[in-house]
Coordinates of C-alpha atoms in Angstrom, one line a residue:
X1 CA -78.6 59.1 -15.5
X2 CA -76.2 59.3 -18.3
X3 CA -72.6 60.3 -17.6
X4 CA -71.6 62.5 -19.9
X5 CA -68.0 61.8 -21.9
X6 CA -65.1 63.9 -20.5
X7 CA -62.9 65.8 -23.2
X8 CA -59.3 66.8 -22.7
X9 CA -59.3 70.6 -24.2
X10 CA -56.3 72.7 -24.2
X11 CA -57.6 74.0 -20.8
X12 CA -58.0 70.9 -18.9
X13 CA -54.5 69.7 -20.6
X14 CA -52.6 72.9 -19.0
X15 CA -54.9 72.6 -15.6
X16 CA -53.2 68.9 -15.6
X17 CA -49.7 70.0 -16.3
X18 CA -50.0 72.7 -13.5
X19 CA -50.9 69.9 -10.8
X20 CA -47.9 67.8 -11.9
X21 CA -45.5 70.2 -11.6
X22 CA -47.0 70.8 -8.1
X23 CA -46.6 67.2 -6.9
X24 CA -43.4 67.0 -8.1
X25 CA -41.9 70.3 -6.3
X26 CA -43.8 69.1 -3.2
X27 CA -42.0 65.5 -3.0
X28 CA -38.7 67.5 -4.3
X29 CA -39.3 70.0 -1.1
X30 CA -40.1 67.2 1.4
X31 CA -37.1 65.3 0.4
X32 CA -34.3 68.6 1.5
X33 CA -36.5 69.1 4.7
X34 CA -36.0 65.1 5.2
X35 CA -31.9 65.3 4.4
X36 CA -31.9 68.3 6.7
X37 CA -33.2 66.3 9.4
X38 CA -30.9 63.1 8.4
X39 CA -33.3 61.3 6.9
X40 CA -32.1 59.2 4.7
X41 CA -34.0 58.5 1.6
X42 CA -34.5 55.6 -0.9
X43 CA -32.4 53.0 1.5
X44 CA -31.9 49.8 -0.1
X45 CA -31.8 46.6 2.6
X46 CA -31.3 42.7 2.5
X47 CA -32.9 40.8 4.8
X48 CA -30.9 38.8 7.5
X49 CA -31.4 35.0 7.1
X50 CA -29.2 32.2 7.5
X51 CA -27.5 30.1 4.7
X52 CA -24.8 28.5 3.6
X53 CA -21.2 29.8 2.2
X54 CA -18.4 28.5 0.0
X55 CA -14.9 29.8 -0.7
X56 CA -14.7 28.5 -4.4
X57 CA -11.7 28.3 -7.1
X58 CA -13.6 28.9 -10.4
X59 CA -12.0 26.4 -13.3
X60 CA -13.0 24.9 -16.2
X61 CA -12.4 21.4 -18.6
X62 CA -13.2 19.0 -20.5
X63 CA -14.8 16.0 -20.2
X64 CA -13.1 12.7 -21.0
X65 CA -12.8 9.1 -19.7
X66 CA -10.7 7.9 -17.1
X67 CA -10.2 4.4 -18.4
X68 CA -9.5 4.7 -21.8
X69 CA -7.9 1.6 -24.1
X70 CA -7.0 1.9 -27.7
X71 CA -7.3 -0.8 -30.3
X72 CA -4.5 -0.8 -32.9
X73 CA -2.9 -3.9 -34.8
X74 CA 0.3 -4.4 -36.5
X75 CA -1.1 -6.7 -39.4
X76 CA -0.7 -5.0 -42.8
X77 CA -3.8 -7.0 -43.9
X78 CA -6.8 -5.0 -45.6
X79 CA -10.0 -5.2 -43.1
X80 CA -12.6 -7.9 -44.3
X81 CA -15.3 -7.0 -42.4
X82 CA -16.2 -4.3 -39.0
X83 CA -18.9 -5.5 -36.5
X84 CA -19.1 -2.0 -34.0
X85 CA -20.0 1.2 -34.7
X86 CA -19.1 4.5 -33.0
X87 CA -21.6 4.2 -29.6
X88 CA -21.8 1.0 -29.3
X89 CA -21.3 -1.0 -25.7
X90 CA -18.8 -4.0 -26.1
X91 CA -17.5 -6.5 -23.6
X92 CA -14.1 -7.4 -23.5
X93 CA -12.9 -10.4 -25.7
X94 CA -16.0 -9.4 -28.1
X95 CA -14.9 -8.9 -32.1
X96 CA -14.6 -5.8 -33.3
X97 CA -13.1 -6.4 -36.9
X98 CA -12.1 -9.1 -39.0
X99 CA -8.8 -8.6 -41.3
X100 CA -8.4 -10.4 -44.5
X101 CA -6.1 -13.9 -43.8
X102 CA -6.3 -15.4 -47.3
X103 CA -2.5 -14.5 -48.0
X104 CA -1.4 -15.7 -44.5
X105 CA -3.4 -19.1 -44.8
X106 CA -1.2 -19.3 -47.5
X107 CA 2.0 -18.6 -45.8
X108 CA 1.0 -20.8 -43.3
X109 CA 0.6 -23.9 -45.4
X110 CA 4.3 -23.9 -46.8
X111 CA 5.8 -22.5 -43.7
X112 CA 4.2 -26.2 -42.8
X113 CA 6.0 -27.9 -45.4
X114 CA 8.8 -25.8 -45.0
X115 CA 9.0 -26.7 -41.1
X116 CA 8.5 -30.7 -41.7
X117 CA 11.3 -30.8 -44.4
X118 CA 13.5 -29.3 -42.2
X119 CA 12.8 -31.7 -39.6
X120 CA 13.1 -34.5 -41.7
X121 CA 16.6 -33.7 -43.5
X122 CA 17.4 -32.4 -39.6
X123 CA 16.8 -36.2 -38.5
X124 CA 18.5 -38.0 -41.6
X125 CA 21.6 -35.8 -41.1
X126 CA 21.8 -36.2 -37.2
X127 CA 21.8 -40.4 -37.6
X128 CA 24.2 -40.1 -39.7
X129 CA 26.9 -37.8 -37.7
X130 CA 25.9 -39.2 -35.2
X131 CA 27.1 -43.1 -36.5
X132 CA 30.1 -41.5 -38.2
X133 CA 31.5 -40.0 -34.5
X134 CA 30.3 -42.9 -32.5
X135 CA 33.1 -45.1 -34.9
X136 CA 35.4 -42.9 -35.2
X137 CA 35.3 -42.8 -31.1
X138 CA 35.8 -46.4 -30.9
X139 CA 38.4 -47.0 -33.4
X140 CA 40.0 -44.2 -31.7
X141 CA 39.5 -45.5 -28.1
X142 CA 40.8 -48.9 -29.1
X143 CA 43.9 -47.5 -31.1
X144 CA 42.3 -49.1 -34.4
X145 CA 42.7 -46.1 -36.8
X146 CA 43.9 -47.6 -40.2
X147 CA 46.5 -45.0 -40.8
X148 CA 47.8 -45.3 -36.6
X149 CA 47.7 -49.0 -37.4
X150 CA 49.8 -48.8 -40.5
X151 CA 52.4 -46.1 -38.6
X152 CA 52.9 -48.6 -35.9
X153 CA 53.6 -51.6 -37.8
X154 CA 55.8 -49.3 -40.3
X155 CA 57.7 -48.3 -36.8
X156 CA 57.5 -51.7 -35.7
X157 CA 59.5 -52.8 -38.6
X158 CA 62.1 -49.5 -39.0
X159 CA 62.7 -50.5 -35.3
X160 CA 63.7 -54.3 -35.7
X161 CA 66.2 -53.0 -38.8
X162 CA 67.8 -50.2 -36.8
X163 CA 68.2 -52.9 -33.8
X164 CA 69.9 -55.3 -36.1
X165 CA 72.1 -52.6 -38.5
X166 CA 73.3 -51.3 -34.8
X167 CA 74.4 -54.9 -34.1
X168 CA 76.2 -55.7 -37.0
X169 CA 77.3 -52.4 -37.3
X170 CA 79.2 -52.2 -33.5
X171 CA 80.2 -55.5 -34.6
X172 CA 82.0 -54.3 -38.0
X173 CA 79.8 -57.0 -40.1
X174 CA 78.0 -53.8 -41.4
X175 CA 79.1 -50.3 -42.8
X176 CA 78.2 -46.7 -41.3
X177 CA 75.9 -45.9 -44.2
X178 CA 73.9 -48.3 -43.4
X179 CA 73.8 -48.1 -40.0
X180 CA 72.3 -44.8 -40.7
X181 CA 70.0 -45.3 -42.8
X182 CA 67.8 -47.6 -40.9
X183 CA 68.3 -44.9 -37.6
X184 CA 67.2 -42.6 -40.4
X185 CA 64.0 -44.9 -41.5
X186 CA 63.6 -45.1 -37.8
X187 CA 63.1 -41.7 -37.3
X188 CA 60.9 -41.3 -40.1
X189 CA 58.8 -44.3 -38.7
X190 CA 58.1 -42.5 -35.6
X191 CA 57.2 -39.2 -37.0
X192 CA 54.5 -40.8 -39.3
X193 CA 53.1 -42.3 -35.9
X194 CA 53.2 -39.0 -33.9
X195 CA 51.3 -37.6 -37.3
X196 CA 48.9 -40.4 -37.9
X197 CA 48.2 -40.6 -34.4
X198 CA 47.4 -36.3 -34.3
X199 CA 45.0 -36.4 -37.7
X200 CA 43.2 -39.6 -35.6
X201 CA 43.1 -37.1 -32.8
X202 CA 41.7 -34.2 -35.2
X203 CA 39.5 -36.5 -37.1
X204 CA 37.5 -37.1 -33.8
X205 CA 37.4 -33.9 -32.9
X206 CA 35.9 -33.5 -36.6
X207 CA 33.2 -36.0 -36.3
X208 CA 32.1 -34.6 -32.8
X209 CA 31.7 -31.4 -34.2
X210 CA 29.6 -32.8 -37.1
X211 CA 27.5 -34.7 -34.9
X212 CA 27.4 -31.3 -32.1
X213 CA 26.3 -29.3 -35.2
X214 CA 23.5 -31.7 -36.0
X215 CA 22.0 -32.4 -33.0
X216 CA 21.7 -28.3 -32.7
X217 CA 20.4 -28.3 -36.5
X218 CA 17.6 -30.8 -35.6
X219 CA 17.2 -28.7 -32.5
X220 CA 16.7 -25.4 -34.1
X221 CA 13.3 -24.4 -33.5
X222 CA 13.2 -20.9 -35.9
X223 CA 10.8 -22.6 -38.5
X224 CA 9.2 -23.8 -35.5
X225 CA 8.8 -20.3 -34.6
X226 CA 8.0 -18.5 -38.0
X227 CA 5.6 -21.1 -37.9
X228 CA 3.8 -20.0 -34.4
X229 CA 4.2 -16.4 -35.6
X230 CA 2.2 -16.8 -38.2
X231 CA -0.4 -18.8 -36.5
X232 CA -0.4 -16.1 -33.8
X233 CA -1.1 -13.6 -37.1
X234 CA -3.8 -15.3 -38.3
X235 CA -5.5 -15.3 -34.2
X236 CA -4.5 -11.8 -34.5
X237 CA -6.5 -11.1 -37.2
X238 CA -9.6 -11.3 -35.5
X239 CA -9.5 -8.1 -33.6
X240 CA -11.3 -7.9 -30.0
X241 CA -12.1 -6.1 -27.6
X242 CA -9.1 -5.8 -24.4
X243 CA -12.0 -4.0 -22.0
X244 CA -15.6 -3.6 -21.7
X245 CA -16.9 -0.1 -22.3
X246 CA -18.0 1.9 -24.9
X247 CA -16.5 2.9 -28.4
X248 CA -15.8 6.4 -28.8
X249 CA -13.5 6.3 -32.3
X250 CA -13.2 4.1 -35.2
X251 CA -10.8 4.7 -37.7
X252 CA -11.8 1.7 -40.1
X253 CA -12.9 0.6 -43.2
X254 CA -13.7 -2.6 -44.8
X255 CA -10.8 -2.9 -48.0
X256 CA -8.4 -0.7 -46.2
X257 CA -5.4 -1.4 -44.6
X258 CA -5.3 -0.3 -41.1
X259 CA -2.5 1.9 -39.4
X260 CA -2.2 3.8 -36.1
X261 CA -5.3 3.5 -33.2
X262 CA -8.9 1.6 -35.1
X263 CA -11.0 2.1 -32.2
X264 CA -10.5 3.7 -28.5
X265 CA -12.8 2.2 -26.2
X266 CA -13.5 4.1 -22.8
X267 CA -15.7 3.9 -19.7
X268 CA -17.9 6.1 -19.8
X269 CA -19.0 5.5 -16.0
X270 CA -15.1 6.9 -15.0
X271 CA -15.8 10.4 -16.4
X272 CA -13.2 13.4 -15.3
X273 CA -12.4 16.4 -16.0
X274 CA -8.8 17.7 -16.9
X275 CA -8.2 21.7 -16.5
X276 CA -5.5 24.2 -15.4
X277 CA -5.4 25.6 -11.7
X278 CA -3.4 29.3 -11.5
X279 CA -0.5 29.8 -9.9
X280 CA -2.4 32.3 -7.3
X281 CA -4.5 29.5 -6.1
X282 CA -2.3 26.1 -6.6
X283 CA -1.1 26.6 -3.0
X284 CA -4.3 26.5 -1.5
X285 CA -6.3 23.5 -4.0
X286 CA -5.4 20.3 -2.3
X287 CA -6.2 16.7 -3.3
X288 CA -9.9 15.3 -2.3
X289 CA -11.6 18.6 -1.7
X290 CA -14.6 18.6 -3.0
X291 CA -15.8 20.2 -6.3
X292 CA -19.3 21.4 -7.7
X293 CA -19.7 21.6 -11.4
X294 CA -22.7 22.3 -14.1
X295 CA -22.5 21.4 -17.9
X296 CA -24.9 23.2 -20.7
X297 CA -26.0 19.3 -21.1
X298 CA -27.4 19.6 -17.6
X299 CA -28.8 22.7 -17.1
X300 CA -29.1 24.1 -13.6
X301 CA -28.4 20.7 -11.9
X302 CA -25.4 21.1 -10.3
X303 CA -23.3 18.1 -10.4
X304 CA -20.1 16.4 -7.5
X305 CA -17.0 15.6 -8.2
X306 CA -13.5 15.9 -6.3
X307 CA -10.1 16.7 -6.8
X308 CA -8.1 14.2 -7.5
X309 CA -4.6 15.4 -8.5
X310 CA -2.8 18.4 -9.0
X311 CA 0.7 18.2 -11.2
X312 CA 3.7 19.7 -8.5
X313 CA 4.8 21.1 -11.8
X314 CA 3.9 23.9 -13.8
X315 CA 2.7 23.2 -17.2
X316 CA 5.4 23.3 -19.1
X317 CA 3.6 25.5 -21.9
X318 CA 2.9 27.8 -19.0
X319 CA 6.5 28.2 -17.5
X320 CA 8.3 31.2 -17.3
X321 CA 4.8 33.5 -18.5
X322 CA 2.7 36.0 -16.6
X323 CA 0.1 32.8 -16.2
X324 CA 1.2 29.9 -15.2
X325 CA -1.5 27.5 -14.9
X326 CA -0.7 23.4 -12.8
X327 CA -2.4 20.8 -14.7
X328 CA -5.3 18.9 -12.4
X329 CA -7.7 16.5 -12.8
X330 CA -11.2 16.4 -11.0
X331 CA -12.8 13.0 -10.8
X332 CA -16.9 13.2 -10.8
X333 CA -18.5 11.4 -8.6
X334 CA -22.7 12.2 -9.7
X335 CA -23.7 9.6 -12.8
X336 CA -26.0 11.5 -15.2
X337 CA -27.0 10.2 -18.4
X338 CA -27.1 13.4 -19.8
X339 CA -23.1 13.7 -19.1
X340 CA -21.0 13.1 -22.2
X341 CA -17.3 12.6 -23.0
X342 CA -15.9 16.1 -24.7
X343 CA -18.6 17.9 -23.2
X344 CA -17.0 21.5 -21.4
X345 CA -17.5 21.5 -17.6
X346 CA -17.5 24.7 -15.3
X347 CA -16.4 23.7 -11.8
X348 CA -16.3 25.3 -8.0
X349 CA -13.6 23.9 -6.1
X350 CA -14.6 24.4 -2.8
X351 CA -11.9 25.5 -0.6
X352 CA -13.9 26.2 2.4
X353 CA -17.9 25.7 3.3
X354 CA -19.9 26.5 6.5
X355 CA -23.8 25.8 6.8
X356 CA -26.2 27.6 8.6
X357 CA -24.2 31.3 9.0
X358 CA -24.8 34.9 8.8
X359 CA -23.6 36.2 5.7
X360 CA -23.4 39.5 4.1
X361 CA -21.8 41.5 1.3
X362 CA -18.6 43.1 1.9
X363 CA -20.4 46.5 0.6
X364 CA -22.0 46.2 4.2
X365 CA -19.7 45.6 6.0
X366 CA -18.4 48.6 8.5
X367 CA -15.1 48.8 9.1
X368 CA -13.8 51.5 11.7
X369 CA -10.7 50.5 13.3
X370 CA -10.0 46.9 15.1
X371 CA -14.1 46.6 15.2
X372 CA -16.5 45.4 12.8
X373 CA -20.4 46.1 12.4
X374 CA -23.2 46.5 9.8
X375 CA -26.1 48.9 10.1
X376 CA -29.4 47.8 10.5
X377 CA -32.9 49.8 10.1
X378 CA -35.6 49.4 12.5
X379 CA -39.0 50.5 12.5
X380 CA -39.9 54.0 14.0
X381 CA -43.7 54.8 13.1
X382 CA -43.5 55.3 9.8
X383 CA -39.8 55.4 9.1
X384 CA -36.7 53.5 10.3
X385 CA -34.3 54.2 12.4
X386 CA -30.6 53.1 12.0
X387 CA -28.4 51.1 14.5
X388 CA -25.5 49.9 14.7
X389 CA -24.7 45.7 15.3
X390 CA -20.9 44.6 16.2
X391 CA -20.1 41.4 14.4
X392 CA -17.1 38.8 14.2
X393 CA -16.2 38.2 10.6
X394 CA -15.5 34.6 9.4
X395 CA -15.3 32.8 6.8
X396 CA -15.0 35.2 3.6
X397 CA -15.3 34.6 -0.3
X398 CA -14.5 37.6 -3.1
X399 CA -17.8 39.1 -2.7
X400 CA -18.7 37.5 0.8
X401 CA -18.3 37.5 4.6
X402 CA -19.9 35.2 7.2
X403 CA -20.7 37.8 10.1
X404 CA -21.9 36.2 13.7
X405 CA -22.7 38.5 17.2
X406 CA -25.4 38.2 20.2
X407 CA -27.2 41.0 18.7
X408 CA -27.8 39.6 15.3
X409 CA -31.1 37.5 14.4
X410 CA -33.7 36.2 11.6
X411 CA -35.0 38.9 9.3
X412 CA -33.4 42.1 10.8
X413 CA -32.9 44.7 7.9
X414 CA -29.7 45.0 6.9
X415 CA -28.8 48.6 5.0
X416 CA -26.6 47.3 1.6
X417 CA -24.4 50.4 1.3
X418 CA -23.8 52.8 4.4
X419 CA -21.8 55.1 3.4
X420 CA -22.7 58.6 4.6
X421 CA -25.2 56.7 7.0
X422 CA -25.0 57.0 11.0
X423 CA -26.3 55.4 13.9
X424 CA -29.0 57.2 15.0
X425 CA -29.7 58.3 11.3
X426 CA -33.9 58.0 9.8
X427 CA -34.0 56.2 7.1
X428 CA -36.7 55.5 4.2
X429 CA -36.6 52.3 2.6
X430 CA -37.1 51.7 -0.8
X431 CA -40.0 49.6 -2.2
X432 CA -38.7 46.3 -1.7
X433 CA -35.8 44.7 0.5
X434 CA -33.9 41.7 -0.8
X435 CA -34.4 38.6 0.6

């Protein structure tokens, strides 16, 4: 048999409309007769389970390298050629760049011929003083200075006069004039000795200086060393590596002359995080705790690390404002590949963790007195019936508090909010309870 189509007329419409209104004045009327009878409509519950809970410090950094070296030279010398690009993995004592030497060969020949004419004239000039003082010494040793010679023989002879004038002159065969004159020549005689005998004396003295002063000359190692400097310059010039790791900047280019840092080269495997701890909660972050962190790079993995310093300081930026911050840095521990350096990292320092617990909102929690409970909703035929649990709070986070007592167990019904709710109270749940 054919059914024949249905057609919504103005009549059926208002037949329709009469029946809604009807239902909804019948659940309106059986929810006053429930609240007159304390029964507690559209209760919202979380299932009772165990799991784990952390008292966290929220922060957030950067990303950088640990073990970072940067590669600079002080050559003024254009760059000649660049072997690494930004990226690249390099072991230590591997060449980097190449600076342009073809002006320092240069140098470094006539600093060469500069260095062995010195030497050379060094040498002649050293014999030399060296043979003047050595005669000079033994003339002067043996008392035969010309001029000391001379003075003695003139003394010699102004002494045999005034020996014979004094004899013929105590002896009247000679007149007083005479007499002094030759004491007078004598005198004279031995001042010319005492004189000859002092420039013999400062004429040593002069050679040994010479001869000191050479021997230091052919000593003197500066051309030596302008020399070596040089050399080292031109070693220099090839520009390595001090670390292996990998090259993050480069600021050079072939023709240029470089200045400040050409490349920084860091480990990427000795990643940390640098970021700012508030005063509220320096007290209580300590060195070695642990830390849990997740990067957009990463997704939802969640990543390790740990603390591993916090300045005693405030930063100095920070001082004397309504937030100051203490500088910290966070080592991680996990290796990811997806992890790069400059990347932002949001971290959990966890201050506090306990496995395997009770845990519940605060919004549950009841508070009356020294006591605390939660209210839970058990089945009564068709509705629940609320009673009450005491529990001993633990471990607690902003939002969180780890709850344990003999009365608590897996999958009781815990009511989220109970205000205006007593023990004793019926309750009807909503539609689904969180797990």
């Amino acid at each position: 048999m054919k059914l024949k189509k249905f057609k919504f007329t103005k009549k059926a419409i208002v037949v329709l409309a009469v029946a809604a209104l009807i239902v909804v004045f019948a659940i309106y009327a059986s929810s006053i007769r429930a609240k007159s009878k304390n029964i507690h409509t559209n209760i919202s519950t979380t299932a009772l389970k165990k799991t784990d809970l952390k008292n966290t410090v929220s922060v957030s950094g950067t990303i950088h390298s640990d073990d970072t070296h940067n590669v600079y030279t002080t050559l003024t010398l254009p760059v000649k050629a660049v072997h690494v690009s930004v990226g690249d993995k390099v072991k230590k004592g591997q060449v980097l760049a190449e600076l342009d030497t073809s002006t320092l060969e240069k140098d470094i020949e006539q600093q060469e011929y500069t260095v062995a004419d010195t030497k050379q004239s060094a040498a002649v000039a050293l014999a030399q003083a060296k043979r003047t003082y050595e005669n000079t010494l033994n003339l002067y040793n043996q008392g035969l200075d010309s001029d000391v010679v001379t003075a003695q023989a003139a003394l010699k002879t102004a002494s045999d006069t005034y020996n014979y004038k004094k004899l013929l002159y105590e002896n009247g065969q000679a007149s007083k004039s005479e007499f002094d004159q030759a004491k007078s020549d004598y005198d004279k005689a031995q001042k010319s000795l005492t004189l000859a005998q002092n420039q013999a004396g400062q004429k040593l003295k002069t050679d040994k200086e010479a001869y000191d002063s050479a021997v230091a000359k052919a000593n003197d190692k500066s051309a030596d060393i302008s020399l070596e400097k040089l050399k080292q310059n031109l070693k220099d010039s090839v520009i390595t590596a001090p670390t292996d790791g990998t090259i993050t900047t480069k600021n050079i280019s072939i023709g240029a002359v470089p200045a400040g840092v050409l490349f920084v080269i860091s480990n990427t495997d000795n990643l940390v995080v640098d970021t700012q701890i508030k005063e509220i909660d320096a007290a209580t972050v300590k060195a070695g705790e642990p830390v849990s962190f997740q990067t957009d790079a990463t997704g939802d993995a969640t990543l390790k690390g740990t603390v591993a310093s916090i300045d005693p300081a405030a930063t100095s930026a920070t001082e004397g404002t309504g937030n100051v911050t203490y500088s910290a840095k966070i080592s991680i521990s996990d290796k990811s590949p997806s992890l790069r350096i400059g990347m932002k990292a949001r971290m959990d320092i966890v201050l506090q963790e306990k496995k395997n617990i009770y845990v519940v909102s605060y919004d549950t929690l009841l508070q009356k007195g020294s006591g605390n409970a939660i209210l839970v909703a058990e089945k009564n035929g068709a509705l629940y019936k609320v009673k009450k649990i005491p529990v001993t709070t633990g471990l607690e986070t902003d939002v969180s508090v780890e709850i344990s007592g003999s009365g608590l167990k897996d999958g009781m019904l815990v009511i989220s909010n109970p205000d205006g709710i007593s023990p004793g109270d019926t309750v009807q749940l909503t539609g689904g309870t969180k797990k």
